[in-house]
XYZ file of C-alpha atoms in Angstrom:
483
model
C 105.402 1.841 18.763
C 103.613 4.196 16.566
C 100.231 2.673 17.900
C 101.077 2.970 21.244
C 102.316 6.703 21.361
C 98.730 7.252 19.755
C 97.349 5.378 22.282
C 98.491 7.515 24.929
C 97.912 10.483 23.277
C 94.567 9.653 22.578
C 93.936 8.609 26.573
C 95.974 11.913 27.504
C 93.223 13.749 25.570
C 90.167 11.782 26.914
C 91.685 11.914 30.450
C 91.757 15.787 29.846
C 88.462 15.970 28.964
C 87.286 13.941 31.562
C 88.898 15.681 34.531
C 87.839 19.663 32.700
C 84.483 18.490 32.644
C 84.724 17.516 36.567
C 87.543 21.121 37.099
C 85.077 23.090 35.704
C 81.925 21.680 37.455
C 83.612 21.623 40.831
C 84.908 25.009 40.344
C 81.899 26.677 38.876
C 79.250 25.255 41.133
C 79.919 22.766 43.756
C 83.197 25.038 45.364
C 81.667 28.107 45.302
C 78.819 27.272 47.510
C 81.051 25.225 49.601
C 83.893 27.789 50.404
C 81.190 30.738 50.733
C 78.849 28.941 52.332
C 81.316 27.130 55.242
C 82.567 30.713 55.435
C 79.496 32.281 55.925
C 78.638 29.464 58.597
C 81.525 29.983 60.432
C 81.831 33.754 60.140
C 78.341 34.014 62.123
C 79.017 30.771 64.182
C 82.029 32.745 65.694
C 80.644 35.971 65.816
C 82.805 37.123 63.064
C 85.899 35.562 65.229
C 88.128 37.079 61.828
C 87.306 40.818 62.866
C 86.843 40.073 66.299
C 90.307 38.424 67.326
C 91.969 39.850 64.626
C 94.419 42.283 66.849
C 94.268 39.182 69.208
C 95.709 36.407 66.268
C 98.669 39.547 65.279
C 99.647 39.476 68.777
C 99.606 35.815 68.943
C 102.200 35.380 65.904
C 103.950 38.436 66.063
C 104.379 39.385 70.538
C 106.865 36.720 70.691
C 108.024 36.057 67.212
C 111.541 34.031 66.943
C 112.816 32.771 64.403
C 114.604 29.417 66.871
C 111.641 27.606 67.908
C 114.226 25.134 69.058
C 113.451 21.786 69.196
C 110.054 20.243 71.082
C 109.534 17.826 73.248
C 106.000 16.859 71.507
C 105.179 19.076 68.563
C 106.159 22.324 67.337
C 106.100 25.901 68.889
C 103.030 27.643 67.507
C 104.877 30.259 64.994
C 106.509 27.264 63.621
C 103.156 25.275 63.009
C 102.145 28.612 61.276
C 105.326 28.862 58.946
C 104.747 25.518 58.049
C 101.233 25.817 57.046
C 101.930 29.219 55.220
C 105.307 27.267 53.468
C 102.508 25.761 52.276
C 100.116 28.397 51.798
C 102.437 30.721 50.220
C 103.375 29.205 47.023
C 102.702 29.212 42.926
C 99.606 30.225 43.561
C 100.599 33.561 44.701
C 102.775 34.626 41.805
C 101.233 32.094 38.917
C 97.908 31.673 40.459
C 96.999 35.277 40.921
C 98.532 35.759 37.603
C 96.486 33.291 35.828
C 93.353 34.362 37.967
C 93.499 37.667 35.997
C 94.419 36.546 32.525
C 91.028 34.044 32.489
C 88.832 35.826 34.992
C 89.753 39.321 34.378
C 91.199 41.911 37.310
C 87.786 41.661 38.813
C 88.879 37.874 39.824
C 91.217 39.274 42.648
C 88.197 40.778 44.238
C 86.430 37.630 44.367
C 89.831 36.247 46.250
C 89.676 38.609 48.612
C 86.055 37.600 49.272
C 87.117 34.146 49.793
C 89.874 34.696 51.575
C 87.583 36.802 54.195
C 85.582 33.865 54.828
C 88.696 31.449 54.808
C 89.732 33.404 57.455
C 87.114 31.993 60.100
C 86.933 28.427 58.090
C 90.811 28.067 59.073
C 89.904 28.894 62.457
C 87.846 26.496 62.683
C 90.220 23.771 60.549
C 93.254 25.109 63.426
C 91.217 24.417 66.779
C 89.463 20.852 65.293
C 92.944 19.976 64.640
C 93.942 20.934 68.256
C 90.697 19.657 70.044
C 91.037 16.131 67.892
C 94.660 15.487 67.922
C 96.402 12.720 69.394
C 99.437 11.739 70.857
C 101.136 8.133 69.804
C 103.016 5.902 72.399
C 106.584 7.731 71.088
C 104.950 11.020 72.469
C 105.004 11.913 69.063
C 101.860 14.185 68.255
C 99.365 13.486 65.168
C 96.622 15.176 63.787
C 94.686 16.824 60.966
C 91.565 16.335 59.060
C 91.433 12.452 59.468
C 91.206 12.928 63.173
C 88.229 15.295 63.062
C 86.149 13.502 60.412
C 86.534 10.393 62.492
C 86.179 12.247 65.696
C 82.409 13.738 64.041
C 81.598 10.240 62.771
C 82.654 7.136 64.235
C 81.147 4.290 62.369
C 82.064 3.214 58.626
C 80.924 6.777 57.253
C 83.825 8.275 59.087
C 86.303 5.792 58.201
C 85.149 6.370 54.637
C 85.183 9.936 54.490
C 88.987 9.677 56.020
C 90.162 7.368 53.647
C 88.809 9.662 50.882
C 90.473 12.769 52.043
C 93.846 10.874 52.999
C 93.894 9.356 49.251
C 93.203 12.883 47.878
C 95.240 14.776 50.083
C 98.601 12.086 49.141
C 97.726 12.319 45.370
C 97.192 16.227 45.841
C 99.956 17.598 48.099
C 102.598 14.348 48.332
C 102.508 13.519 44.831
C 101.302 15.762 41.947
C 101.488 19.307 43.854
C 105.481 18.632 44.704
C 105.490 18.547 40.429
C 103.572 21.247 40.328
C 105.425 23.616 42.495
C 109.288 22.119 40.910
C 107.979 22.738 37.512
C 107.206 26.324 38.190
C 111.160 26.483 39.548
C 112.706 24.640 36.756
C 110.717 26.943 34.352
C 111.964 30.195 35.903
C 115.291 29.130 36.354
C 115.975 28.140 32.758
C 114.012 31.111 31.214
C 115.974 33.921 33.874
C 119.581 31.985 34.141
C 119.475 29.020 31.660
C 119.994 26.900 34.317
C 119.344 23.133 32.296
C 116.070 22.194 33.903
C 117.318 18.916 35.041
C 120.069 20.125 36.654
C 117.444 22.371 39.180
C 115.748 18.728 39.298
C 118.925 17.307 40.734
C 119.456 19.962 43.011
C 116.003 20.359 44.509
C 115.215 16.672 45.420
C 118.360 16.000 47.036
C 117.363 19.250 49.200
C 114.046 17.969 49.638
C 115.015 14.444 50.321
C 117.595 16.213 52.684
C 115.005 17.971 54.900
C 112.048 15.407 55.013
C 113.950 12.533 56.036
C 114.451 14.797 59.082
C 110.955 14.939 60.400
C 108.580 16.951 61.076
C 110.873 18.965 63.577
C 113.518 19.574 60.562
C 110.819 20.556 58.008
C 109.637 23.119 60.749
C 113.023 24.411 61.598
C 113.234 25.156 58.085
C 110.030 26.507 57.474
C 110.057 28.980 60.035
C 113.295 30.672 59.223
C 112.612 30.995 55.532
C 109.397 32.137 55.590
C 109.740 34.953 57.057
C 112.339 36.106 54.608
C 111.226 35.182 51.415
C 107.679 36.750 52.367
C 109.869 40.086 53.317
C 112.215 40.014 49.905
C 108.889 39.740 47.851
C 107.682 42.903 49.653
C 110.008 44.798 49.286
C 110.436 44.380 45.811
C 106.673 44.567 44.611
C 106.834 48.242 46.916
C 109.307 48.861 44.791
C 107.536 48.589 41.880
C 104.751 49.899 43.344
C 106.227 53.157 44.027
C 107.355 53.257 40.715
C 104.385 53.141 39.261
C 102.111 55.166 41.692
C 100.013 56.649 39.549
C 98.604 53.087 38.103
C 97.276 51.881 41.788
C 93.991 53.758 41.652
C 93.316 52.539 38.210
C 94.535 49.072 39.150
C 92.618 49.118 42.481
C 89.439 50.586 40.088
C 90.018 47.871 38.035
C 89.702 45.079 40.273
C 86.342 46.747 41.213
C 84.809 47.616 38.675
C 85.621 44.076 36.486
C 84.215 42.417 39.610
C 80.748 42.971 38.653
C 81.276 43.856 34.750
C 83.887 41.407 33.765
C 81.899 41.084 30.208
C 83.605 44.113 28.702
C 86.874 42.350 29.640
C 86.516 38.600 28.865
C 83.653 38.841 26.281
C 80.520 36.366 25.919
C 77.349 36.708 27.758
C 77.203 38.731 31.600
C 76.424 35.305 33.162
C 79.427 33.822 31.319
C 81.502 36.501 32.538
C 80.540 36.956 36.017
C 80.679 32.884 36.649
C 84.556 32.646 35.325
C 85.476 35.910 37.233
C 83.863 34.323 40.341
C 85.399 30.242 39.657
C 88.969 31.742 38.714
C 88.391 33.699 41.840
C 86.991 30.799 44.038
C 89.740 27.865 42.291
C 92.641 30.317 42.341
C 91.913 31.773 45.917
C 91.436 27.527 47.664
C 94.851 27.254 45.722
C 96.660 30.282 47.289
C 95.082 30.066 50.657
C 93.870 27.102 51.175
C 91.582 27.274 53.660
C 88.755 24.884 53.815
C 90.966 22.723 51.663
C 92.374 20.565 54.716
C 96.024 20.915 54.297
C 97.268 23.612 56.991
C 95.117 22.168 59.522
C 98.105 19.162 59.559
C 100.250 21.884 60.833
C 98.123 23.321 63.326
C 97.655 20.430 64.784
C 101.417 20.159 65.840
C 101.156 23.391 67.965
C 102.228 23.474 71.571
C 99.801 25.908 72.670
C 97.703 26.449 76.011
C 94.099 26.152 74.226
C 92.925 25.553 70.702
C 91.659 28.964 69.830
C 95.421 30.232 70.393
C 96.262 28.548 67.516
C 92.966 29.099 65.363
C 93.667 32.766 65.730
C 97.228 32.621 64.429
C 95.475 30.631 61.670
C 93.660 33.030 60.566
C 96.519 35.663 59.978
C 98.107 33.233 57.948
C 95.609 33.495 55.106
C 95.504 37.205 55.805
C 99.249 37.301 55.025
C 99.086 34.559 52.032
C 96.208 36.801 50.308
C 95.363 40.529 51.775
C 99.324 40.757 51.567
C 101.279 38.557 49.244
C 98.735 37.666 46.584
C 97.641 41.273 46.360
C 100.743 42.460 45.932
C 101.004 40.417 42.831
C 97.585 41.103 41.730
C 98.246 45.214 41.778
C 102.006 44.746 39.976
C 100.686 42.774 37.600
C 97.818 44.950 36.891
C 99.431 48.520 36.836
C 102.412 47.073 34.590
C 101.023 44.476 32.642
C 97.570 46.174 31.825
C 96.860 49.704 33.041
C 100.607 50.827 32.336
C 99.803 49.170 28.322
C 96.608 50.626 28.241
C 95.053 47.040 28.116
C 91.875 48.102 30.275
C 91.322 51.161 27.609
C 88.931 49.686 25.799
C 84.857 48.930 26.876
C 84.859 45.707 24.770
C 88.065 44.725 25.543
C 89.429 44.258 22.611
C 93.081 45.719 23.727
C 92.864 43.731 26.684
C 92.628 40.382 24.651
C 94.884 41.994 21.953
C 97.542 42.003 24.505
C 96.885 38.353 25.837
C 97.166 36.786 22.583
C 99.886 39.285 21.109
C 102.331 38.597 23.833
C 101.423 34.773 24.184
C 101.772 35.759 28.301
C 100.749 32.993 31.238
C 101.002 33.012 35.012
C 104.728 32.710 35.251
C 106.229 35.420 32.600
C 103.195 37.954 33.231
C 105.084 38.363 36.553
C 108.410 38.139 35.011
C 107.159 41.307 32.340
C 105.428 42.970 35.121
C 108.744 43.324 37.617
C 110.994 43.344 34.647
C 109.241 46.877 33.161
C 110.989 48.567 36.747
C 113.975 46.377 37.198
C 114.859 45.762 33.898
C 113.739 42.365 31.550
C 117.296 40.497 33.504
C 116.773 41.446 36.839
C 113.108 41.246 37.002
C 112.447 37.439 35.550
C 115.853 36.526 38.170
C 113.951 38.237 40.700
C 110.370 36.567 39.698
C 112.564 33.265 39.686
C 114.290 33.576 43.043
C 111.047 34.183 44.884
C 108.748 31.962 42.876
C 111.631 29.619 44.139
C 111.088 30.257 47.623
C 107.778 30.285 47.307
C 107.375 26.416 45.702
C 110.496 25.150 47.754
C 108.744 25.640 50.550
C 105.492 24.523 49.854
C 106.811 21.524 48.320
C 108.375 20.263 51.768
C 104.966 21.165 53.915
C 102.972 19.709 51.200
C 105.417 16.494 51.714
C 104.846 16.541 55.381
C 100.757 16.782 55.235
C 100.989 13.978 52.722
C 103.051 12.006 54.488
C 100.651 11.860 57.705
C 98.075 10.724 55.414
C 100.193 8.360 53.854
C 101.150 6.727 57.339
C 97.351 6.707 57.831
C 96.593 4.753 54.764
C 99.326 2.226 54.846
C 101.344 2.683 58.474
C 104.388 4.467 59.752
C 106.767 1.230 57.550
C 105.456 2.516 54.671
C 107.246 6.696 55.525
C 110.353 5.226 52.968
C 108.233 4.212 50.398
C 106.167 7.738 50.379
C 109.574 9.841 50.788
C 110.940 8.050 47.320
C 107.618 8.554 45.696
C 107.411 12.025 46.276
C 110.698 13.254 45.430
C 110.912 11.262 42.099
C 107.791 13.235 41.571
C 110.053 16.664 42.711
C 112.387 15.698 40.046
C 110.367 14.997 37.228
C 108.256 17.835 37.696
C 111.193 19.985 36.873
C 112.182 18.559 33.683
C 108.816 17.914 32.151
C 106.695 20.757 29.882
C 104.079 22.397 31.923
C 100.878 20.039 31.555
C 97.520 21.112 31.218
C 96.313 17.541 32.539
C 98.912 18.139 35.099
C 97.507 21.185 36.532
C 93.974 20.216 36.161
C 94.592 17.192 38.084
C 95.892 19.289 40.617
C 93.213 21.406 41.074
C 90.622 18.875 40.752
C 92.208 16.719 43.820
C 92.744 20.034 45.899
C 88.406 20.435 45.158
C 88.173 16.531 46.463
C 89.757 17.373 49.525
C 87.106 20.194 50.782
C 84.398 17.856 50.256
C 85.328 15.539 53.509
C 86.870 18.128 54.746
C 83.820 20.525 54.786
C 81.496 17.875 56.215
C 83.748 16.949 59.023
C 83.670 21.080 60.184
C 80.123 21.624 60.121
C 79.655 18.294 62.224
C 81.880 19.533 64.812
C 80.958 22.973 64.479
C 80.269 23.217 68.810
C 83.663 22.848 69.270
C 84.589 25.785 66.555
C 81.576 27.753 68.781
C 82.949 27.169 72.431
C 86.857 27.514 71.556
C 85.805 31.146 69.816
C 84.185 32.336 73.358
C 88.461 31.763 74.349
C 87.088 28.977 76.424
C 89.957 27.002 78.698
C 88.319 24.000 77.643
C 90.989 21.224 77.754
C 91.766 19.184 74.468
C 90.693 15.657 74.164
C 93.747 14.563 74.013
C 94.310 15.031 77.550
């Protein structure tokens, strides 16, 4: 037995090695160019369609917001497409991402998130009206659609079917499997740490939920999505303004900070200014796909479903999905945690950054409890890690059940619709035993690394169908080609 524990332990550790060396590489080099660089593309293909139909995309989620889509006939109603796709934008990555983002990468990190999230905003426009344009709808009337459709749409031979496959097996490992652990582990943390809530017991609790809601469909998950969105977005607002107004006097420095370690993270994070700037930039680039998520593939599942009159309806409302996941939620993590956690403690004192590390490694602080210290210096050490926990709960419940739902349409693509009971047991053992398991590094990195394989199909299948992304921007009444 002894042998084989060592076994493992030493595969864990190769295994780890393995897939930083690929994390790192993806992060540092390859997903860079790819998210700036389809951004960029897109941003001039459109004529900046992000600034240009901005007031046009509010209008088009907000004129006629309800919170009873009711049930469709074929699809979803457009504002419940993009609740879904922010349930699954909106998640970890906002509280522990953006947290995490800063400890590695420095405040300058969020600036480099905003950047990306900028150019995300066109590349989801164009992910929303491919996913329109391409979609299909099955012999049950049901509608289907996402990435899969598109790549195979842009190339129809065995290059297409190859570059579906390849996404659909990422995207189920990613989102169906090993981000549904990610996201309960993240719950089950908080809960035990703010109301010693056994970390099984959450387990328990959240996959019978889960099972509860994505046995329903696609029209339950929706129904859901779109009602709690909107309030666990509004409860997290209200709270960081809170805080905010508290502590007033840190935003300049915070918003200075975010600035100014942008371009001179070296006085922060140490080693060499090429080092520096490249980890600001990756934490900014890795943490930003995993907030966001645009150019990653997964909202575009969502969009899809959307009972609107043309495709660029639904691109627009897209794009003020990532504007609310980072400009708005993200942000207001980034600037609590910064005026608390590092401003307020005099952490960014320092040119060498020596207090700023000092803190780090004197407090032993990650994503999660950074937050938890951050809200708990205003509302008290209790009531902020409850408050950190309830809406970090929100937050992963949420994404957890879109996540399902995008890996489920993959899942039916890989194997056939028989297959949907096999998938839903999968995934919510994986729920379960996220929750009760110590946070893994291997875990995490897997994550990440799988979320990184999904932009590369994903990426080629927008620039090959970029015409469509041009015509659709000009608010053409081009009909899809599914009619």
């Amino acid at each position: 037995m002894d042998q084989i524990l060592a076994w493992l332990k030493n595969l864990e550790a190769g295994t780890l090695k393995v897939m930083t060396f690929i994390n790192n590489y993806m992060a540092n080099y390859v997903l860079i160019i790819l998210l700036v660089g389809i951004g960029l593309f897109f941003s001039f293909k459109t004529r900046f369609v992000q600034v240009r139909c901005f007031g046009e995309g509010m209008k088009q989620v907000f004129g006629n917001l309800s919170l009873k889509g009711g049930k469709q006939k074929g699809g979803i109603s457009s504002f419940q497409a993009l609740a879904t796709a922010v349930a699954g934008q909106v998640g970890t990555g906002n509280i522990v991402g953006a947290s995490s983002a800063i400890l590695v990468g420095g405040p300058g990190a969020i600036f480099w998130m905003w950047i990306i999230a900028f150019l995300g905003m066109a590349t989801i426009y164009a992910e929303a009206v491919l996913a329109q344009e391409t979609r299909k709808v099955d012999a049950d009337g049901n509608v289907q659609g996402g990435p899969i459709y598109y790549i195979k749409e842009a190339f129809k031979g065995k290059f297409g079917k190859f570059l579906a496959g390849f996404f659909a097996i990422a995207t189920v490992i990613s989102l169906g499997f090993i981000g549904g652990m990610v996201q309960s582990n993240s719950i089950g943390a908080t809960f035990n740490t703010a109301f010693g809530v056994p970390t099984w017991v959450t387990g328990v609790v959240l996959a019978v939920v889960v099972a509860f809601i994505i046995i329903g469909g696609v029209q339950r998950i929706a129904s859901t999505a779109e009602k709690i969105v909107p309030i666990m977005a509004t409860l997290y607002i209200v709270g960081g303004l809170i805080v905010l107004i508290v502590n007033i006097k840190y935003i300049p420095a915070a918003f200075g900070a975010i600035f100014k370690y942008a371009f001179n993270p070296k006085a922060l994070i140490g080693g060499s200014f090429g080092a520096a700037i490249a980890s600001a930039i990756s934490q900014g680039a890795k943490r930003g796909l995993f907030s966001n998520e645009a150019g990653m593939g997964s909202t575009p599942h969502a969009h899809a479903l959307a009972n609107v009159k043309k495709p660029h309806d639904q691109g627009v409302a897209a794009m003020i999905g990532v504007f609310l996941d980072t400009f708005v939620v993200l942000t207001m993590t980034a600037l609590v945690v910064i005026s608390c956690t590092y401003v307020g403690n005099g952490a960014l004192a320092g040119a060498d950054g020596d207090s700023y590390k000092g803190l780090i490694d004197s407090l032993s602080i990650k994503g999660t409890n950074v937050a938890q210290m951050s809200f708990g210096s205003v509302f008290g050490t209790g009531f902020g890690n409850g408050f950190v926990a309830i809406c970090l709960m929100f937050f992963a419940f949420t994404t957890i059940i879109s996540w399902n739902l995008f890996g489920e349409i993959n899942y039916k693509y890989l194997f056939g619709k028989k297959s949907k009971i096999v998938y839903a047991v999968i995934s919510v053992i994986f729920v379960f035993v996220g929750t009760i398991v110590q946070e893994n590094e291997l875990v995490w990195l897997t994550q990440d690394t799988f979320n990184q394989f999904m932009v590369l199909p994903n990426a080629i299948g927008l620039v090959a169908l970029a015409s469509l992304v041009k015509k659709a921007s000009k608010s053409s009444k081009g009909d899809r080609l599914d009619k």
